[in-house]
mmCIF file of C-alpha atoms and ligand atoms in Angstrom:
data_model
loop_
_atom_site.group_PDB
_atom_site.id
_atom_site.type_symbol
_atom_site.label_atom_id
_atom_site.label_comp_id
_atom_site.label_asym_id
_atom_site.label_seq_id
_atom_site.Cartn_x
_atom_site.Cartn_y
_atom_site.Cartn_z
ATOM 1 C CA UNK A 50 -9.885 -67.848 -25.708
ATOM 2 C CA UNK A 51 -8.412 -65.010 -24.410
ATOM 3 C CA UNK A 52 -5.390 -65.722 -21.088
ATOM 4 C CA UNK A 53 -6.580 -63.046 -18.820
ATOM 5 C CA UNK A 54 -3.853 -61.274 -15.311
ATOM 6 C CA UNK A 55 -4.704 -63.219 -12.132
ATOM 7 C CA UNK A 56 -7.717 -62.402 -10.763
ATOM 8 C CA UNK A 57 -7.384 -59.996 -7.936
ATOM 9 C CA UNK A 58 -9.903 -62.237 -5.571
ATOM 10 C CA UNK A 59 -10.897 -65.973 -6.099
ATOM 11 C CA UNK A 60 -14.081 -67.667 -4.361
ATOM 12 C CA UNK A 61 -13.103 -71.491 -1.922
ATOM 13 C CA UNK A 62 -15.039 -73.908 -1.178
ATOM 14 C CA UNK A 63 -13.703 -76.157 1.045
ATOM 15 C CA UNK A 64 -15.088 -79.602 1.013
ATOM 16 C CA UNK A 65 -12.483 -81.756 3.002
ATOM 17 C CA UNK A 66 -15.484 -82.248 5.450
ATOM 18 C CA UNK A 67 -17.452 -83.871 2.829
ATOM 19 C CA UNK A 68 -15.313 -85.012 -0.210
ATOM 20 C CA UNK A 69 -12.299 -85.726 2.138
ATOM 21 C CA UNK A 70 -14.356 -88.975 4.951
ATOM 22 C CA UNK A 71 -16.376 -89.759 2.734
ATOM 23 C CA UNK A 72 -13.316 -91.714 2.078
ATOM 24 C CA UNK A 73 -11.191 -92.442 4.681
ATOM 25 C CA UNK A 74 -11.070 -95.746 6.095
ATOM 26 C CA UNK A 75 -10.422 -94.327 9.199
ATOM 27 C CA UNK A 76 -13.879 -94.153 11.002
ATOM 28 C CA UNK A 77 -14.147 -89.882 12.343
ATOM 29 C CA UNK A 78 -16.790 -89.409 14.512
ATOM 30 C CA UNK A 79 -19.149 -86.832 14.915
ATOM 31 C CA UNK A 80 -17.652 -84.844 17.300
ATOM 32 C CA UNK A 81 -14.218 -84.425 15.252
ATOM 33 C CA UNK A 82 -16.376 -83.925 12.391
ATOM 34 C CA UNK A 83 -17.922 -81.113 14.397
ATOM 35 C CA UNK A 84 -15.346 -79.210 15.259
ATOM 36 C CA UNK A 85 -13.462 -79.513 12.052
ATOM 37 C CA UNK A 86 -16.239 -77.799 10.465
ATOM 38 C CA UNK A 87 -16.976 -75.273 12.884
ATOM 39 C CA UNK A 88 -12.755 -74.397 12.363
ATOM 40 C CA UNK A 89 -13.552 -74.402 8.784
ATOM 41 C CA UNK A 90 -16.786 -72.250 9.434
ATOM 42 C CA UNK A 91 -13.889 -69.509 10.804
ATOM 43 C CA UNK A 92 -10.544 -70.056 8.593
ATOM 44 C CA UNK A 93 -12.437 -68.290 5.885
ATOM 45 C CA UNK A 94 -13.146 -69.786 2.903
ATOM 46 C CA UNK A 95 -16.690 -69.169 1.693
ATOM 47 C CA UNK A 96 -18.476 -71.873 1.767
ATOM 48 C CA UNK A 97 -18.217 -75.839 3.467
ATOM 49 C CA UNK A 98 -19.570 -78.608 1.917
ATOM 50 C CA UNK A 99 -20.924 -80.093 4.992
ATOM 51 C CA UNK A 100 -21.614 -83.921 4.535
ATOM 52 C CA UNK A 101 -23.853 -85.714 1.867
ATOM 53 C CA UNK A 102 -26.733 -86.876 2.018
ATOM 54 C CA UNK A 103 -26.117 -89.716 0.788
ATOM 55 C CA UNK A 104 -27.450 -93.835 1.051
ATOM 56 C CA UNK A 105 -26.017 -93.924 4.898
ATOM 57 C CA UNK A 106 -25.324 -98.128 3.080
ATOM 58 C CA UNK A 107 -23.678 -96.605 -0.370
ATOM 59 C CA UNK A 108 -21.155 -94.459 1.561
ATOM 60 C CA UNK A 109 -21.159 -95.021 5.405
ATOM 61 C CA UNK A 110 -18.413 -92.503 6.749
ATOM 62 C CA UNK A 111 -21.538 -89.581 5.858
ATOM 63 C CA UNK A 112 -23.823 -91.867 7.281
ATOM 64 C CA UNK A 113 -24.066 -89.748 10.751
ATOM 65 C CA UNK A 114 -24.607 -86.541 7.977
ATOM 66 C CA UNK A 115 -28.449 -85.149 10.022
ATOM 67 C CA UNK A 116 -26.720 -85.599 13.750
ATOM 68 C CA UNK A 117 -24.037 -83.398 11.897
ATOM 69 C CA UNK A 118 -25.481 -80.995 10.204
ATOM 70 C CA UNK A 119 -27.732 -80.004 13.050
ATOM 71 C CA UNK A 120 -25.162 -79.404 15.293
ATOM 72 C CA UNK A 121 -22.799 -77.650 13.551
ATOM 73 C CA UNK A 122 -21.869 -73.256 13.819
ATOM 74 C CA UNK A 123 -23.942 -71.625 11.326
ATOM 75 C CA UNK A 124 -21.099 -68.649 11.089
ATOM 76 C CA UNK A 125 -22.616 -65.417 9.669
ATOM 77 C CA UNK A 126 -21.278 -65.539 5.358
ATOM 78 C CA UNK A 127 -19.855 -69.090 5.870
ATOM 79 C CA UNK A 128 -22.516 -70.920 2.935
ATOM 80 C CA UNK A 129 -22.850 -74.569 4.957
ATOM 81 C CA UNK A 130 -23.769 -77.073 2.336
ATOM 82 C CA UNK A 131 -24.600 -80.552 1.055
ATOM 83 C CA UNK A 132 -24.567 -83.485 -1.826
ATOM 84 C CA UNK A 133 -28.297 -84.010 -2.186
ATOM 85 C CA UNK A 134 -28.195 -87.040 -5.082
ATOM 86 C CA UNK A 135 -32.269 -86.974 -5.315
ATOM 87 C CA UNK A 136 -35.163 -85.941 -3.154
ATOM 88 C CA UNK A 137 -34.680 -88.290 0.040
ATOM 89 C CA UNK A 138 -31.883 -86.584 0.257
ATOM 90 C CA UNK A 139 -33.624 -83.041 -0.372
ATOM 91 C CA UNK A 140 -36.028 -83.797 2.326
ATOM 92 C CA UNK A 141 -33.333 -84.608 4.939
ATOM 93 C CA UNK A 142 -31.416 -81.900 3.318
ATOM 94 C CA UNK A 143 -34.404 -79.246 3.979
ATOM 95 C CA UNK A 144 -34.894 -80.578 7.514
ATOM 96 C CA UNK A 145 -31.948 -79.428 8.126
ATOM 97 C CA UNK A 146 -31.688 -76.184 6.793
ATOM 98 C CA UNK A 147 -28.555 -75.816 4.901
ATOM 99 C CA UNK A 148 -28.042 -72.899 2.206
ATOM 100 C CA UNK A 149 -27.043 -74.542 -0.274
ATOM 101 C CA UNK A 150 -27.671 -77.982 -2.374
ATOM 102 C CA UNK A 151 -25.563 -79.884 -4.862
ATOM 103 C CA UNK A 152 -26.975 -82.665 -6.679
ATOM 104 C CA UNK A 153 -23.560 -84.345 -8.752
ATOM 105 C CA UNK A 154 -24.365 -86.217 -11.626
ATOM 106 C CA UNK A 155 -20.938 -86.416 -14.332
ATOM 107 C CA UNK A 156 -20.006 -87.616 -17.781
ATOM 108 C CA UNK A 157 -19.120 -90.574 -17.754
ATOM 109 C CA UNK A 158 -22.744 -93.418 -17.688
ATOM 110 C CA UNK A 159 -20.671 -95.663 -15.570
ATOM 111 C CA UNK A 160 -19.285 -93.555 -12.896
ATOM 112 C CA UNK A 161 -23.042 -92.230 -13.179
ATOM 113 C CA UNK A 162 -23.726 -96.028 -13.000
ATOM 114 C CA UNK A 163 -21.423 -97.342 -10.138
ATOM 115 C CA UNK A 164 -21.851 -94.145 -8.073
ATOM 116 C CA UNK A 165 -25.486 -92.800 -7.678
ATOM 117 C CA UNK A 166 -26.842 -96.140 -9.624
ATOM 118 C CA UNK A 167 -28.276 -95.043 -12.407
ATOM 119 C CA UNK A 168 -28.103 -93.397 -16.371
ATOM 120 C CA UNK A 169 -26.988 -90.012 -16.890
ATOM 121 C CA UNK A 170 -30.430 -89.185 -18.344
ATOM 122 C CA UNK A 171 -31.987 -90.820 -14.711
ATOM 123 C CA UNK A 172 -29.885 -89.245 -13.123
ATOM 124 C CA UNK A 173 -30.712 -85.815 -14.307
ATOM 125 C CA UNK A 174 -34.651 -86.478 -14.416
ATOM 126 C CA UNK A 175 -34.179 -87.555 -9.701
ATOM 127 C CA UNK A 176 -32.446 -83.487 -9.837
ATOM 128 C CA UNK A 177 -35.529 -81.841 -11.635
ATOM 129 C CA UNK A 178 -37.544 -82.244 -8.329
ATOM 130 C CA UNK A 179 -35.366 -81.682 -6.188
ATOM 131 C CA UNK A 180 -34.052 -78.231 -8.663
ATOM 132 C CA UNK A 181 -38.213 -77.015 -7.999
ATOM 133 C CA UNK A 182 -38.572 -77.191 -4.630
ATOM 134 C CA UNK A 183 -34.741 -76.088 -3.393
ATOM 135 C CA UNK A 184 -35.826 -72.935 -5.908
ATOM 136 C CA UNK A 185 -39.098 -72.323 -4.291
ATOM 137 C CA UNK A 186 -36.991 -72.839 -0.663
ATOM 138 C CA UNK A 187 -34.775 -70.191 -1.826
ATOM 139 C CA UNK A 188 -31.893 -72.291 -1.762
ATOM 140 C CA UNK A 189 -29.248 -72.374 -4.101
ATOM 141 C CA UNK A 190 -28.354 -75.285 -6.159
ATOM 142 C CA UNK A 191 -25.097 -76.895 -7.981
ATOM 143 C CA UNK A 192 -25.166 -78.996 -10.384
ATOM 144 C CA UNK A 193 -22.053 -81.089 -10.733
ATOM 145 C CA UNK A 194 -20.195 -82.484 -13.258
ATOM 146 C CA UNK A 195 -17.865 -85.280 -12.156
ATOM 147 C CA UNK A 196 -15.147 -86.946 -15.180
ATOM 148 C CA UNK A 197 -15.046 -83.540 -16.633
ATOM 149 C CA UNK A 198 -11.655 -84.214 -18.043
ATOM 150 C CA UNK A 199 -11.511 -88.747 -17.438
ATOM 151 C CA UNK A 200 -13.439 -91.300 -16.214
ATOM 152 C CA UNK A 201 -12.241 -94.216 -13.704
ATOM 153 C CA UNK A 202 -13.797 -96.711 -15.542
ATOM 154 C CA UNK A 203 -14.104 -95.484 -19.021
ATOM 155 C CA UNK A 204 -10.982 -93.233 -19.875
ATOM 156 C CA UNK A 205 -10.971 -89.998 -21.147
ATOM 157 C CA UNK A 206 -13.993 -88.026 -21.613
ATOM 158 C CA UNK A 207 -15.002 -86.155 -24.692
ATOM 159 C CA UNK A 208 -15.445 -82.160 -23.411
ATOM 160 C CA UNK A 209 -18.446 -82.319 -25.516
ATOM 161 C CA UNK A 210 -20.014 -85.777 -23.310
ATOM 162 C CA UNK A 211 -19.543 -82.329 -20.641
ATOM 163 C CA UNK A 212 -21.584 -79.659 -22.294
ATOM 164 C CA UNK A 213 -24.523 -81.896 -23.579
ATOM 165 C CA UNK A 214 -24.692 -81.814 -19.264
ATOM 166 C CA UNK A 215 -23.511 -78.901 -18.621
ATOM 167 C CA UNK A 216 -26.144 -77.354 -20.600
ATOM 168 C CA UNK A 217 -29.257 -79.927 -18.993
ATOM 169 C CA UNK A 218 -28.330 -78.626 -15.573
ATOM 170 C CA UNK A 219 -28.114 -75.594 -16.808
ATOM 171 C CA UNK A 220 -32.345 -76.058 -18.175
ATOM 172 C CA UNK A 221 -33.379 -77.748 -15.112
ATOM 173 C CA UNK A 222 -31.935 -74.608 -13.232
ATOM 174 C CA UNK A 223 -29.164 -75.350 -11.158
ATOM 175 C CA UNK A 224 -27.208 -71.832 -10.491
ATOM 176 C CA UNK A 225 -23.680 -73.050 -10.723
ATOM 177 C CA UNK A 226 -22.045 -75.085 -12.871
ATOM 178 C CA UNK A 227 -18.975 -77.922 -10.606
ATOM 179 C CA UNK A 228 -16.883 -79.040 -13.027
ATOM 180 C CA UNK A 229 -14.918 -82.033 -11.403
ATOM 181 C CA UNK A 230 -12.020 -84.345 -12.064
ATOM 182 C CA UNK A 231 -12.463 -86.870 -10.101
ATOM 183 C CA UNK A 232 -9.804 -88.475 -11.007
ATOM 184 C CA UNK A 233 -7.040 -85.768 -10.789
ATOM 185 C CA UNK A 234 -5.208 -86.092 -13.913
ATOM 186 C CA UNK A 235 -5.305 -82.958 -15.894
ATOM 187 C CA UNK A 236 -3.479 -81.500 -17.317
ATOM 188 C CA UNK A 237 -4.009 -77.536 -17.521
ATOM 189 C CA UNK A 238 -4.256 -77.935 -21.924
ATOM 190 C CA UNK A 239 -7.263 -80.565 -20.966
ATOM 191 C CA UNK A 240 -9.034 -76.930 -18.536
ATOM 192 C CA UNK A 241 -8.953 -74.847 -21.271
ATOM 193 C CA UNK A 242 -10.068 -76.964 -23.542
ATOM 194 C CA UNK A 243 -12.854 -78.448 -21.295
ATOM 195 C CA UNK A 244 -12.633 -74.058 -20.039
ATOM 196 C CA UNK A 245 -13.998 -73.060 -24.152
ATOM 197 C CA UNK A 246 -16.346 -76.258 -25.145
ATOM 198 C CA UNK A 247 -18.218 -74.655 -22.554
ATOM 199 C CA UNK A 248 -17.684 -71.685 -23.028
ATOM 200 C CA UNK A 249 -20.419 -70.825 -25.141
ATOM 201 C CA UNK A 250 -23.002 -71.663 -22.539
ATOM 202 C CA UNK A 251 -21.622 -71.249 -19.008
ATOM 203 C CA UNK A 252 -18.631 -68.330 -18.551
ATOM 204 C CA UNK A 253 -14.289 -69.133 -16.184
ATOM 205 C CA UNK A 254 -15.938 -66.679 -14.192
ATOM 206 C CA UNK A 255 -19.095 -69.181 -13.253
ATOM 207 C CA UNK A 256 -17.322 -71.977 -13.342
ATOM 208 C CA UNK A 257 -15.883 -73.934 -10.487
ATOM 209 C CA UNK A 258 -13.259 -76.334 -9.979
ATOM 210 C CA UNK A 259 -13.152 -79.394 -8.420
ATOM 211 C CA UNK A 260 -9.546 -80.686 -9.040
ATOM 212 C CA UNK A 261 -8.236 -83.442 -7.168
ATOM 213 C CA UNK A 262 -4.703 -84.036 -7.192
ATOM 214 C CA UNK A 263 -3.939 -87.834 -8.063
ATOM 215 C CA UNK A 264 -1.071 -86.408 -10.698
ATOM 216 C CA UNK A 265 -0.184 -83.513 -8.806
ATOM 217 C CA UNK A 266 -0.728 -81.299 -11.262
ATOM 218 C CA UNK A 267 -4.001 -79.444 -9.957
ATOM 219 C CA UNK A 268 -2.316 -76.831 -8.895
ATOM 220 C CA UNK A 269 -1.026 -75.982 -11.981
ATOM 221 C CA UNK A 270 -4.228 -76.334 -13.671
ATOM 222 C CA UNK A 271 -5.578 -74.274 -11.141
ATOM 223 C CA UNK A 272 -3.646 -71.147 -12.006
ATOM 224 C CA UNK A 273 -4.218 -71.653 -15.332
ATOM 225 C CA UNK A 274 -7.604 -72.110 -14.831
ATOM 226 C CA UNK A 275 -6.943 -67.948 -12.575
ATOM 227 C CA UNK A 276 -5.509 -66.845 -15.881
ATOM 228 C CA UNK A 277 -8.702 -68.110 -18.697
ATOM 229 C CA UNK A 278 -11.444 -66.471 -15.715
ATOM 230 C CA UNK A 279 -12.777 -69.122 -13.012
ATOM 231 C CA UNK A 280 -13.020 -67.592 -9.777
ATOM 232 C CA UNK A 281 -14.241 -69.978 -8.403
ATOM 233 C CA UNK A 282 -12.104 -73.696 -7.135
ATOM 234 C CA UNK A 283 -13.001 -76.496 -4.553
ATOM 235 C CA UNK A 284 -10.374 -77.807 -2.121
ATOM 236 C CA UNK A 285 -9.782 -79.359 0.783
ATOM 237 C CA UNK A 286 -7.715 -78.453 4.044
ATOM 238 C CA UNK A 287 -5.334 -80.808 3.942
ATOM 239 C CA UNK A 288 -5.522 -83.125 1.007
ATOM 240 C CA UNK A 289 -7.383 -85.164 1.607
ATOM 241 C CA UNK A 290 -10.278 -86.597 -0.235
ATOM 242 C CA UNK A 291 -11.520 -88.989 -2.915
ATOM 243 C CA UNK A 292 -14.512 -90.803 -3.973
ATOM 244 C CA UNK A 293 -15.340 -94.463 -3.046
ATOM 245 C CA UNK A 294 -16.329 -95.234 -6.335
ATOM 246 C CA UNK A 295 -13.287 -93.975 -8.145
ATOM 247 C CA UNK A 296 -10.592 -96.638 -7.315
ATOM 248 C CA UNK A 297 -7.179 -94.912 -6.958
ATOM 249 C CA UNK A 298 -8.156 -91.656 -7.176
ATOM 250 C CA UNK A 299 -6.433 -89.413 -4.654
ATOM 251 C CA UNK A 300 -7.059 -86.286 -2.222
ATOM 252 C CA UNK A 301 -8.355 -82.432 -3.580
ATOM 253 C CA UNK A 302 -6.614 -80.446 -4.507
ATOM 254 C CA UNK A 303 -5.508 -79.251 -0.333
ATOM 255 C CA UNK A 304 -6.844 -75.407 0.490
ATOM 256 C CA UNK A 305 -3.353 -74.351 2.117
ATOM 257 C CA UNK A 306 -1.308 -75.144 -1.364
ATOM 258 C CA UNK A 307 -3.688 -73.128 -3.148
ATOM 259 C CA UNK A 308 -4.119 -70.630 -0.688
ATOM 260 C CA UNK A 309 -0.065 -70.130 0.068
ATOM 261 C CA UNK A 310 0.589 -70.176 -4.040
ATOM 262 C CA UNK A 311 -2.769 -67.369 -3.961
ATOM 263 C CA UNK A 312 -0.475 -65.481 -1.751
ATOM 264 C CA UNK A 313 2.627 -65.525 -3.297
ATOM 265 C CA UNK A 314 0.381 -63.900 -7.139
ATOM 266 C CA UNK A 315 -1.566 -61.649 -4.819
ATOM 267 C CA UNK A 316 -5.032 -62.922 -5.364
ATOM 268 C CA UNK A 317 -7.003 -62.441 -1.930
ATOM 269 C CA UNK A 318 -8.835 -65.607 -1.081
ATOM 270 C CA UNK A 319 -10.223 -64.961 2.274
ATOM 271 C CA UNK A 320 -8.993 -67.809 4.324
ATOM 272 C CA UNK A 321 -6.163 -66.942 6.768
ATOM 273 C CA UNK A 322 -3.528 -69.229 6.692
ATOM 274 C CA UNK A 323 -2.591 -70.104 10.778
ATOM 275 C CA UNK A 324 -7.139 -71.787 10.638
ATOM 276 C CA UNK A 325 -6.147 -74.175 8.050
ATOM 277 C CA UNK A 326 -3.525 -74.951 9.565
ATOM 278 C CA UNK A 327 -4.549 -75.551 12.829
ATOM 279 C CA UNK A 328 -7.589 -76.997 11.000
ATOM 280 C CA UNK A 329 -5.202 -79.131 9.396
ATOM 281 C CA UNK A 330 -3.189 -80.296 12.525
ATOM 282 C CA UNK A 331 -6.843 -81.577 13.969
ATOM 283 C CA UNK A 332 -8.176 -83.405 11.493
ATOM 284 C CA UNK A 333 -4.246 -85.150 10.373
ATOM 285 C CA UNK A 334 -4.292 -85.948 14.548
ATOM 286 C CA UNK A 335 -8.146 -87.241 14.116
ATOM 287 C CA UNK A 336 -6.712 -89.146 11.025
ATOM 288 C CA UNK A 337 -3.323 -90.095 12.307
ATOM 289 C CA UNK A 338 -1.073 -89.405 9.419
ATOM 290 C CA UNK A 339 0.413 -86.569 8.516
ATOM 291 C CA UNK A 340 -0.803 -83.616 5.825
ATOM 292 C CA UNK A 341 -0.847 -85.352 2.098
ATOM 293 C CA UNK A 342 -0.081 -81.707 1.071
ATOM 294 C CA UNK A 343 2.138 -79.555 0.525
ATOM 295 C CA UNK A 344 2.149 -77.223 2.313
ATOM 296 C CA UNK A 345 1.427 -79.604 4.576
ATOM 297 C CA UNK A 346 4.614 -81.138 4.748
ATOM 298 C CA UNK A 347 7.438 -77.676 5.282
ATOM 299 C CA UNK A 348 4.740 -77.674 8.321
ATOM 300 C CA UNK A 349 5.307 -81.026 9.140
ATOM 301 C CA UNK A 350 9.160 -80.289 8.899
ATOM 302 C CA UNK A 351 8.995 -76.847 10.587
ATOM 303 C CA UNK A 352 7.774 -78.107 13.673
ATOM 304 C CA UNK A 353 10.091 -81.343 13.360
ATOM 305 C CA UNK A 354 13.281 -78.316 12.985
ATOM 306 C CA UNK A 355 11.638 -76.867 15.710
ATOM 307 C CA UNK A 356 11.220 -80.075 18.232
HETATM 308 P P1 HMG B 1379 -30.767 -96.689 -4.806
HETATM 309 O O1 HMG B 1379 -29.782 -97.781 -3.936
HETATM 310 O O2 HMG B 1379 -30.960 -96.762 -6.446
HETATM 311 O O3 HMG B 1379 -31.542 -96.170 -3.983
HETATM 312 O O4 HMG B 1379 -28.824 -95.550 -4.207
HETATM 313 P P2 HMG B 1379 -33.159 -96.461 -4.497
HETATM 314 O O5 HMG B 1379 -34.340 -95.361 -4.763
HETATM 315 O O6 HMG B 1379 -33.910 -97.175 -5.424
HETATM 316 O O7 HMG B 1379 -33.770 -96.520 -3.187
HETATM 317 C C1 HMG B 1379 -33.680 -97.896 -2.580
HETATM 318 C C2 HMG B 1379 -33.685 -97.130 -0.528
HETATM 319 O O8 HMG B 1379 -32.133 -95.741 -0.250
HETATM 320 C C3 HMG B 1379 -34.760 -96.891 -0.394
HETATM 321 O O9 HMG B 1379 -35.199 -96.904 1.051
HETATM 322 C C4 HMG B 1379 -34.673 -95.188 -0.070
HETATM 323 O O10 HMG B 1379 -35.670 -94.703 0.756
HETATM 324 C C5 HMG B 1379 -33.477 -95.520 0.264
HETATM 325 P P3 HMG B 1379 -36.084 -98.303 0.953
HETATM 326 O O11 HMG B 1379 -37.392 -97.750 0.602
HETATM 327 O O12 HMG B 1379 -35.835 -99.664 0.415
HETATM 328 O O13 HMG B 1379 -36.123 -98.327 2.742
HETATM 329 N N1 HMG B 1379 -32.793 -93.259 -0.033
HETATM 330 C C6 HMG B 1379 -32.229 -93.241 0.825
HETATM 331 N N2 HMG B 1379 -32.003 -93.270 2.195
HETATM 332 C C7 HMG B 1379 -30.827 -91.543 2.762
HETATM 333 N N3 HMG B 1379 -30.680 -91.185 2.216
HETATM 334 C C8 HMG B 1379 -30.915 -90.758 0.369
HETATM 335 C C9 HMG B 1379 -31.629 -91.795 0.057
HETATM 336 N N4 HMG B 1379 -31.890 -92.461 -2.006
HETATM 337 C C10 HMG B 1379 -32.236 -93.721 -1.243
HETATM 338 N N5 HMG B 1379 -30.539 -90.129 0.055
HETATM 339 C C11 HMG B 1379 -28.419 -93.006 -4.692
HETATM 340 C C12 HMG B 1379 -28.687 -94.518 -4.724
HETATM 341 C C13 HMG B 1379 -28.128 -92.393 -5.730
HETATM 342 C C14 HMG B 1379 -28.968 -93.352 -3.073
HETATM 343 C C15 HMG B 1379 -27.043 -94.033 -4.344
HETATM 344 O O14 HMG B 1379 -26.505 -94.449 -5.329
HETATM 345 C C16 HMG B 1379 -26.520 -93.459 -3.474
HETATM 346 O O15 HMG B 1379 -26.370 -92.227 -1.606
HETATM 347 N N6 HMG B 1379 -25.264 -93.139 -3.809
HETATM 348 C C17 HMG B 1379 -24.106 -92.005 -3.705
HETATM 349 C C18 HMG B 1379 -22.536 -91.867 -3.868
HETATM 350 C C19 HMG B 1379 -21.535 -90.895 -3.495
HETATM 351 O O16 HMG B 1379 -22.154 -89.974 -2.154
HETATM 352 N N7 HMG B 1379 -20.561 -90.723 -3.691
HETATM 353 C C20 HMG B 1379 -19.594 -89.644 -3.910
HETATM 354 C C21 HMG B 1379 -20.166 -88.160 -3.964
HETATM 355 S S1 HMG B 1379 -19.716 -88.028 -5.402
HETATM 356 C C22 HMG B 1379 -18.346 -87.539 -5.924
HETATM 357 O O17 HMG B 1379 -17.486 -87.437 -4.607
HETATM 358 C C23 HMG B 1379 -17.959 -86.386 -7.314
HETATM 359 C C24 HMG B 1379 -17.827 -85.009 -6.601
HETATM 360 O O18 HMG B 1379 -17.046 -85.102 -5.897
HETATM 361 C C25 HMG B 1379 -16.909 -84.602 -7.394
HETATM 362 C C26 HMG B 1379 -15.594 -84.990 -7.933
HETATM 363 O O19 HMG B 1379 -14.256 -84.967 -7.537
HETATM 364 O O20 HMG B 1379 -15.783 -85.585 -9.420
HETATM 365 C C27 HMG B 1379 -18.812 -84.599 -5.926
HETATM 366 MG MG1 MG B 1380 -14.802 -84.813 -5.637
#
């Protein structure tokens, strides 16, 4: 694959309210979530993944999904999306008039079983009527492939296994492929191998990358991916995140870390750093701990020096 120069712009989806808060041991009230989501919607990100219409017993932290979605602002130009695992989730999402849904499966049988209680094949069968209904309703559909690099239960994942799932999702008619490094262990080399394997079916320019940052290489992976043509990234404000069914996985690549790096490189993200800082301070205040992002650490340092 040819290495390209840095893009002039990228698209950011902040998944913090969903991926970030689904894994928090501290309960977060619906009011705090709503304020957080509204701040993110005004930060300049293209999309906010608001919540998941998943089973409340499987992810109790998102049990208020319907209430939260019904009360957030509609900010012109910002896509408000949510996870949908099956038809029951689609019914809930449709009632909330979501702009876009995300179906989610994985390239690992073990993870799929733990996360959504079925095989990969069964998950795709469940998605078929959901994708059809969403298309009729004029809603865009993202298709996540988790464990695109490694599985918390089965170890390294062969890119060929990812390609199989990507092809099946494209056949179902999803509009976007999102490759998830669920446990945050990818290296730039892994990302390149993955993009090369997927390229005959979906070009890097059509892929979204969803990087967790357990190995502290998510930023390096994102920069390398940009050079390989990827233009769309999931991040989370404050570096929140983690999947309750991926033990040991840390948060997503922090929005502020990617934005700051892009600012240094002249890559436009559309995101206003002061707004991300404010949203990060808000949610970390509610959670009672400092941000885990690198940029957040400099904010904390600067405020303590000034204070
Ligand atoms: P199940 O128990 O196998 O579901 O769960 P079921 O189809 O057997 O139904 C059992 C009952 O649940 C039924 O009710 C259904 O109506 C109800 P009953 O008849 O017994 O009264 N039900 C629902 N209720 C509300 N909303 C629904 C729903 N579906 C069924 N959507 C299920 C299967 C998929 C629902 C469950 O396993 C689940 O909700 N899993 C979600 C797990 C999750 O959210 N994980 C985190 C997100 S994935 C992630 O973080 C990775 C990602 O970030 C990318 C990356 O990092 O790689 C996206
Ligand atoms: Mg994730």
